[in-house]
Coordinates of C-alpha atoms and ligand atoms in Angstrom, one line a residue:
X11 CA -39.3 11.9 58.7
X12 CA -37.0 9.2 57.1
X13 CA -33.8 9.3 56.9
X14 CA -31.2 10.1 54.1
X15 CA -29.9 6.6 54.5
X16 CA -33.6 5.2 54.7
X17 CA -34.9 6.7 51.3
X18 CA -31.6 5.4 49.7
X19 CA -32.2 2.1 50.4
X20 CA -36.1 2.1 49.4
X21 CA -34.7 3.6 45.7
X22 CA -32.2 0.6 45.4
X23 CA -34.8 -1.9 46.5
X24 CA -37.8 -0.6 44.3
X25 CA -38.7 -3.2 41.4
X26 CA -39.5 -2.0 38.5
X27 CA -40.5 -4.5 36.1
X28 CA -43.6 -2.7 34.1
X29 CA -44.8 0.8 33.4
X30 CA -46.7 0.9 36.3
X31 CA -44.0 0.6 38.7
X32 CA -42.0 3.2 36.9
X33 CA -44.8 5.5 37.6
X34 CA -44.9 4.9 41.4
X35 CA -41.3 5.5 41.7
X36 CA -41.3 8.7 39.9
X37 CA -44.1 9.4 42.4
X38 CA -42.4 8.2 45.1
X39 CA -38.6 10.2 44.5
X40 CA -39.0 12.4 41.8
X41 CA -42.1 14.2 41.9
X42 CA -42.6 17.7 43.4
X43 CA -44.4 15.6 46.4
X44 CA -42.3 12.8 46.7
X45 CA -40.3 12.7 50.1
X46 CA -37.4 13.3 48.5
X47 CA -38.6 16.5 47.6
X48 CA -39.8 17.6 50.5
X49 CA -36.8 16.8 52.5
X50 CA -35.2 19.6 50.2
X51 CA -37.1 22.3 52.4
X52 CA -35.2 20.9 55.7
X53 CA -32.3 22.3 55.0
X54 CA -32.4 25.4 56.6
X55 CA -33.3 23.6 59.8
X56 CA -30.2 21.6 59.5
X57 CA -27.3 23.1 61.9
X58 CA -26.0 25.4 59.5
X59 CA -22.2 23.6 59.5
X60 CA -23.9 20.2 58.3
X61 CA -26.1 21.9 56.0
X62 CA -23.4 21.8 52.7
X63 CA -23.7 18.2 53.4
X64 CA -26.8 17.3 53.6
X65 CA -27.6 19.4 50.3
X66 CA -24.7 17.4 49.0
X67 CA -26.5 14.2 50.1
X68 CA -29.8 15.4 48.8
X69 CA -28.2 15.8 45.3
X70 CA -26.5 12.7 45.3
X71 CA -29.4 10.9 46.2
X72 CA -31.8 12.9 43.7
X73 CA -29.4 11.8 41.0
X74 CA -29.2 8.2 41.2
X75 CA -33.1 8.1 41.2
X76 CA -33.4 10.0 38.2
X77 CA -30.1 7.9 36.5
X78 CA -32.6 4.6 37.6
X79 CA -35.6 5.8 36.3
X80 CA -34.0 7.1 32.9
X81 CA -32.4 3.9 32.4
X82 CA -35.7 1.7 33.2
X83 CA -37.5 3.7 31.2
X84 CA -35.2 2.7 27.8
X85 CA -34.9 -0.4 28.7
X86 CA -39.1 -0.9 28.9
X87 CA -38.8 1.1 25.5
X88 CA -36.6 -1.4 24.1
X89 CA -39.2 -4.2 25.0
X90 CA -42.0 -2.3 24.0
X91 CA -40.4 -2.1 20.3
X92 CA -39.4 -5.8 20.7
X93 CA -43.0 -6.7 22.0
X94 CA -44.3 -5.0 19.2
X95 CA -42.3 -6.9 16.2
X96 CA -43.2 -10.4 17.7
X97 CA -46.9 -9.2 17.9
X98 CA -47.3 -8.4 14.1
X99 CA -46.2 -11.3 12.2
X100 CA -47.2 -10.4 8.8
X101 CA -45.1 -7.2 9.3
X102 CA -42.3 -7.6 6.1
X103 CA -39.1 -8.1 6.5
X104 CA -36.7 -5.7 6.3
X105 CA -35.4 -5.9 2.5
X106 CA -32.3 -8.1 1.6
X107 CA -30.1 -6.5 -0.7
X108 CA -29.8 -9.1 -3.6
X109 CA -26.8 -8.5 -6.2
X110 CA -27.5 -8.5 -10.1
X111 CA -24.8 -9.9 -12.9
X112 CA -22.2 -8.1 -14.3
X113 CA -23.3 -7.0 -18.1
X114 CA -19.9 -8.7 -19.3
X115 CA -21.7 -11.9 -17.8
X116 CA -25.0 -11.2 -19.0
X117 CA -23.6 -10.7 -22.7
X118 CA -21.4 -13.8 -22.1
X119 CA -24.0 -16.1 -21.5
X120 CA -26.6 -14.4 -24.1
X121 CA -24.2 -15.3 -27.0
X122 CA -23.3 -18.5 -25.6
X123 CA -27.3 -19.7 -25.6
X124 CA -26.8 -18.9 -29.4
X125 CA -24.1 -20.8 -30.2
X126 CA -25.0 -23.6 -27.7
X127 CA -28.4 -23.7 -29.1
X128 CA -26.5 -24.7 -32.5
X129 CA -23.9 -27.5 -31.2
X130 CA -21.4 -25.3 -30.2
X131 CA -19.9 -26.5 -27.2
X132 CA -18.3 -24.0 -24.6
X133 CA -14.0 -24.4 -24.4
X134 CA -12.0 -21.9 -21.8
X135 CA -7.9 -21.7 -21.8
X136 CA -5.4 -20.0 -19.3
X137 CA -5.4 -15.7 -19.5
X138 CA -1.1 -16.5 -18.9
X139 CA -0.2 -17.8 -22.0
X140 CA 2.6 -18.7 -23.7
X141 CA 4.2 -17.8 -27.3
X142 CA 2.8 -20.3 -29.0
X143 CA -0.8 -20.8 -28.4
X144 CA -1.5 -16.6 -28.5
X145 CA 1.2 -16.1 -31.8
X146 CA 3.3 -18.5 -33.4
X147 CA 0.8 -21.6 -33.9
X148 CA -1.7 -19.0 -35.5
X149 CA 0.1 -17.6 -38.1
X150 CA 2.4 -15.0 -36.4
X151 CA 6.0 -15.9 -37.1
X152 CA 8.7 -14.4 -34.6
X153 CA 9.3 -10.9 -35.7
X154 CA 6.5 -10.4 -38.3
X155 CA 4.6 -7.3 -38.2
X156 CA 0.9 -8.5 -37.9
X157 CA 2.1 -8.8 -34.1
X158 CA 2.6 -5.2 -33.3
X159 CA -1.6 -5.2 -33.7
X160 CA -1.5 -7.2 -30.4
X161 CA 1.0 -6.0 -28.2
X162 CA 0.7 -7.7 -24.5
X163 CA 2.4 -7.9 -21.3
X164 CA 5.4 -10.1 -20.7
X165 CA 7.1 -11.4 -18.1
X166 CA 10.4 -10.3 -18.0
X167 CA 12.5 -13.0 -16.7
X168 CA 10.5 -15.3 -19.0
X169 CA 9.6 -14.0 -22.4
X170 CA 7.6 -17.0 -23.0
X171 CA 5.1 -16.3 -20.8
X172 CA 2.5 -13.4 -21.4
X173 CA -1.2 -12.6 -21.1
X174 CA -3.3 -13.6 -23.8
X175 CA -4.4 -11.2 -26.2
X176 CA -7.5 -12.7 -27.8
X177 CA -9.1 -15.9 -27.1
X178 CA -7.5 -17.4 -30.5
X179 CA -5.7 -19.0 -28.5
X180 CA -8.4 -21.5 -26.9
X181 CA -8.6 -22.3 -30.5
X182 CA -5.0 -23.6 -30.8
X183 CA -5.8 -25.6 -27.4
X184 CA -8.7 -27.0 -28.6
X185 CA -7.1 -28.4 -31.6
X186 CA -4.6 -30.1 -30.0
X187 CA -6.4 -32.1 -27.9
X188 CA -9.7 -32.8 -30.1
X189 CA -10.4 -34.0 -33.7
X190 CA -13.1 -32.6 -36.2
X191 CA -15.9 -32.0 -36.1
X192 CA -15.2 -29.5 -33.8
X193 CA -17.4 -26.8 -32.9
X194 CA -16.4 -24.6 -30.3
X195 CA -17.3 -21.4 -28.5
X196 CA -14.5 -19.9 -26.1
X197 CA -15.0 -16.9 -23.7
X198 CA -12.2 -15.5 -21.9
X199 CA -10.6 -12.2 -20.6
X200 CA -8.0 -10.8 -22.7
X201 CA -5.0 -8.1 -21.7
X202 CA -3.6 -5.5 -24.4
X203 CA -0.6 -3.0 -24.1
X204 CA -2.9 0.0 -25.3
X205 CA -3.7 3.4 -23.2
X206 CA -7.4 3.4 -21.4
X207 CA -9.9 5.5 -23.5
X208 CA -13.3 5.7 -23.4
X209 CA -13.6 3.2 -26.3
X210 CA -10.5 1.1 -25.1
X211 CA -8.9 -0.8 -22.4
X212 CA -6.5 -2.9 -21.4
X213 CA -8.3 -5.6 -20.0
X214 CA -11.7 -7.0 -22.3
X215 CA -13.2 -9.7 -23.3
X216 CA -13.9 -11.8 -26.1
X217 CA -15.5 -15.0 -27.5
X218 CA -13.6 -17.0 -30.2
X219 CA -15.9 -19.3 -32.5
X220 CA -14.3 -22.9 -34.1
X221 CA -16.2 -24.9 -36.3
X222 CA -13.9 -27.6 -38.5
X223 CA -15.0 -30.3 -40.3
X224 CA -14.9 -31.6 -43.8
X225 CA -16.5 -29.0 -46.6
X226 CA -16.7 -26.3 -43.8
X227 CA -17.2 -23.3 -46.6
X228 CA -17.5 -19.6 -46.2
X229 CA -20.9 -19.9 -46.9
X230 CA -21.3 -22.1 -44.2
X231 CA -19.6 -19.0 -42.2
X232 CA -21.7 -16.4 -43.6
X233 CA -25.5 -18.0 -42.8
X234 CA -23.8 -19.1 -38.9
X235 CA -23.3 -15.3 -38.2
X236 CA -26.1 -14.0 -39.2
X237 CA -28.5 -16.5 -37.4
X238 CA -26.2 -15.1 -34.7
X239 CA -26.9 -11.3 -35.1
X240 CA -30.6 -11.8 -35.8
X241 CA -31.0 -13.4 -32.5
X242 CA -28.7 -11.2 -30.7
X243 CA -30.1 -7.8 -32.5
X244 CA -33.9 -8.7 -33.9
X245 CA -34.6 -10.4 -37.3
X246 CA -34.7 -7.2 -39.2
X247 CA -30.7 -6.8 -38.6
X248 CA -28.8 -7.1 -42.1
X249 CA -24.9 -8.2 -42.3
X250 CA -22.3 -7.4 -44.5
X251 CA -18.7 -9.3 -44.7
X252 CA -15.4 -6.5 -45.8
X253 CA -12.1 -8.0 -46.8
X254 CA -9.9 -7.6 -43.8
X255 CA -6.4 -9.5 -42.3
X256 CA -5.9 -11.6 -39.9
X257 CA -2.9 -13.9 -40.1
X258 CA -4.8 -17.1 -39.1
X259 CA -7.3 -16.9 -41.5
X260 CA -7.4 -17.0 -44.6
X261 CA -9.8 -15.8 -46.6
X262 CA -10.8 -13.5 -44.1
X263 CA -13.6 -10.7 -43.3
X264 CA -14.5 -8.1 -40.8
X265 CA -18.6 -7.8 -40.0
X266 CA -20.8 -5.3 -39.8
X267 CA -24.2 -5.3 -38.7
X268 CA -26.8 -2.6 -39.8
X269 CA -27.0 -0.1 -37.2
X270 CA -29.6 -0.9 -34.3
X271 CA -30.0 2.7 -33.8
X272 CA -30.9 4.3 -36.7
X273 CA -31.7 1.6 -38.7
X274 CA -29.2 2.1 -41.5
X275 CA -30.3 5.8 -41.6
X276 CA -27.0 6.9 -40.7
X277 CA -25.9 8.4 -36.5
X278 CA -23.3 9.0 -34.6
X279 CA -22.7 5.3 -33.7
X280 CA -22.6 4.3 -36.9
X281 CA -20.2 7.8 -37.9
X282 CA -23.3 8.2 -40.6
X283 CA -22.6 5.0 -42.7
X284 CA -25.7 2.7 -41.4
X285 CA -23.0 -0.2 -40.3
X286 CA -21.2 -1.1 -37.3
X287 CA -18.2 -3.5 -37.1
X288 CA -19.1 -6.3 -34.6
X289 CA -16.3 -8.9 -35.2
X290 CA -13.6 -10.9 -37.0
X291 CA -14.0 -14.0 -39.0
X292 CA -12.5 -16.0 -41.6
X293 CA -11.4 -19.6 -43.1
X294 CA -9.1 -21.1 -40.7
X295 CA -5.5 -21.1 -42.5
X296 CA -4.5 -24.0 -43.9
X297 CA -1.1 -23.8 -41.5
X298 CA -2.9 -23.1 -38.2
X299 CA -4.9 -26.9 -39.0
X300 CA -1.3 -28.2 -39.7
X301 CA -0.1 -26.6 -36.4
X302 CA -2.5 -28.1 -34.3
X303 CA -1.9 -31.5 -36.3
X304 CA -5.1 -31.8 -38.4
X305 CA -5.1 -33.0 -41.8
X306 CA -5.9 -29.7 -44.0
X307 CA -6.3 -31.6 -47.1
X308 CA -9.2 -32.8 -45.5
X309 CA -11.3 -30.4 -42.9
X310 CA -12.0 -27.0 -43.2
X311 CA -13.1 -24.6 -40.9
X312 CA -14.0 -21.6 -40.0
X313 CA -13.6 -19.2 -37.1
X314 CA -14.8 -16.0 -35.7
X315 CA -13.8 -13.7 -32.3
X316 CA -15.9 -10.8 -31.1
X317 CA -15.5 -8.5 -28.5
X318 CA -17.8 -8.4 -25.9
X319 CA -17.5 -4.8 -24.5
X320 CA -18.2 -4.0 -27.4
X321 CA -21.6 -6.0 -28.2
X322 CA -22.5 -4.8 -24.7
X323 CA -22.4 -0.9 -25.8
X324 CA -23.9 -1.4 -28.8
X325 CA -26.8 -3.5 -27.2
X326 CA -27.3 -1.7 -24.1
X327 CA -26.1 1.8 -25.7
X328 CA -23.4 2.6 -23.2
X329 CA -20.5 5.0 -24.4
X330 CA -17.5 4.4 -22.2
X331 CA -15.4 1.1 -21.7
X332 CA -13.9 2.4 -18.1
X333 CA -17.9 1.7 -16.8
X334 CA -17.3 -2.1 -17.3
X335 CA -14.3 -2.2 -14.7
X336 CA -15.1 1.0 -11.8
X337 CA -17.5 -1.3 -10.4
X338 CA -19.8 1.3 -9.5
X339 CA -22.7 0.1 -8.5
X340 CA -25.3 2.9 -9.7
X341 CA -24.1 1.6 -13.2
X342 CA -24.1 -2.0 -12.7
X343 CA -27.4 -1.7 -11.1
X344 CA -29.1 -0.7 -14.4
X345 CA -28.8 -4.2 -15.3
X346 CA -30.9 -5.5 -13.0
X347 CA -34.1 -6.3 -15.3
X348 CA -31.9 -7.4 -18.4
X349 CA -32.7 -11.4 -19.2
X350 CA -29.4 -13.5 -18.0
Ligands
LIG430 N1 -8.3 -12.6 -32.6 C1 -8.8 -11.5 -33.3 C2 -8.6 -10.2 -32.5 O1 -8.4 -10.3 -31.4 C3 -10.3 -11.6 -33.6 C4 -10.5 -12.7 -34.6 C5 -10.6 -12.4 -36.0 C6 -10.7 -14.0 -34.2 C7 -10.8 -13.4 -36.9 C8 -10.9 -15.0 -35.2 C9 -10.9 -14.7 -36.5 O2 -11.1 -16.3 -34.8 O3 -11.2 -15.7 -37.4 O4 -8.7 -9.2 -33.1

């Protein structure tokens, strides 16, 4: 019979390379036949002082042949499955998670195409603003009410610096630095002081429209937008302009389209008048050209800003601002199939 220290050193020399070999060493130490085994029944001819030795031996032994044979066989799994991949090359891939725009985006660029499509040329300007461009160069003298519609952040140290609270600004920037004709489209983010509901926020966003030129009428205004909405809503979508305020224009409108939901039937969108209000507009004031150092007895122009949140739920008939920022992605995943 072979010794303890024998069948130890047989177990650390055995190759095992394939499936085969695996086998014969399970035969060979593991099996109810294998030597190993067998020398299990010698203990009780073993003097009976060495015999707690020998068992403990035994067991040692029988251990580190199973520990090799458990870890062969996982590594041969692991080549199996790797065998396996290499053999079937028209197996697919494992799928790559691809990423979809933001909506904001998606609406951004949609009413961009529009304009661009009709020589308006895309302008941006900073989100940290100063006094000027967001108030005093359009129409809002220090300490005149029509600013407590717009209430923003400020920096404390320096009053003069804030966050913009509508892309008008871009407008006043554009002025400056071009001449008419000018015919601008300007998307940017805007900030408001104003508590988050489900229908506001204080972070949006908005595109401005600039169009001035000489004889730049209202009518001019009027046929622009609604080329706008009929592309943006379907050709069957009506307008109507209301009188409204804005300091920088002058005349100026709000506009409504009919409702996309019910048609003009009256809903709960619409609060059961057939019309929702999709933006601002109105004849650039005769001041805000001076300001900016064009010749008002001379161009006109007209200018428009709509918020995009805003287009988004009416388009995509989503009720809650707050989606836009959480980021979650089992909303923003929704978008995946709308047209960029
Ligand atoms: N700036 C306005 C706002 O934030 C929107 C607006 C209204 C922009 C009329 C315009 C305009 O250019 O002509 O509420």
């Amino acid at each position: 019979m072979k010794s303890i220290d024998e069948i130890r050193a047989e177990i650390e020399s055995f190759k095992i390379e394939n499936a085969e070999a695996l086998e014969q060493f399970r035969l060979l130490f593991l099996s109810k036949k294998s030597e190993l085994q067998s020398m299990f029944g010698e203990i009780k001819n073993i003097a009976p002082e060495d015999r707690k030795r020998f068992g403990q031996m035994l067991n040692e032994l029988k251990e580190s042949a199973q520990r090799r044979f458990e870890e062969s066989r996982i590594s041969m799994d692991d080549v199996a499955d790797a065998m396996l991949t290499i053999a079937d090359m028209t197996r697919p891939s494992a799928p790559l998670p691809v990423g979809s725009m933001h909506p904001i985006s998606i609406m951004m660029n949609q009413v961009r195409r529009i304009f661009e499509d009709i020589g308006f040329n895309t302008e941006t300007g900073p989100d940290i603003e100063d006094d000027w461009h967001v108030f005093t160069a359009l129409n809002f003298p220090e300490e005149h009410p029509a600013r407590d519609m717009q209430d923003t952040f400020f920096v404390e140290l320096h009053p003069d610096v804030l966050l913009r609270t509508h892309t008008s600004s871009i407008q006043v920037r554009t002025m400056e630095h071009q001449k008419p004709p000018i015919r601008v489209i300007c998307p940017g983010r805007v900030f408001r002081n104003e508590a988050i509901t489900s229908r506001a926020h204080c972070i949006f966003h908005q595109m401005e429209g600039l169009y001035v030129d000489e004889n730049v009428s209202f009518a001019d205004m009027k046929q622009t937008l609604l080329y706008f909405a009929q592309r943006m809503f379907g050709p069957e979508v009506k307008i109507r302009l209301r009188p409204s305020y804005f300091p920088f224009t002058e005349p100026s409108a709000e506009m409504d389209i009919s409702c996309n939901i019910c048609g003009g039937a009256g809903c709960n969108l619409c609060k059961h008048t057939g019309w929702v209000e999709i933006l601002g507009c109105g004849m650039v004031d005769p001041n805000v050209l001076e300001n900016c150092g064009i010749d008002s007895k001379k161009y006109t122009g007209f200018a428009f800003g709509l918020g995009i949140e805003r287009m988004t739920m009416l388009k995509y008939r989503t009720n809650d601002i707050r989606l836009y920022f959480e980021n979650d992605v089992r909303f923003l995943r929704q978008f995946k199939a709308a047209t960029r």
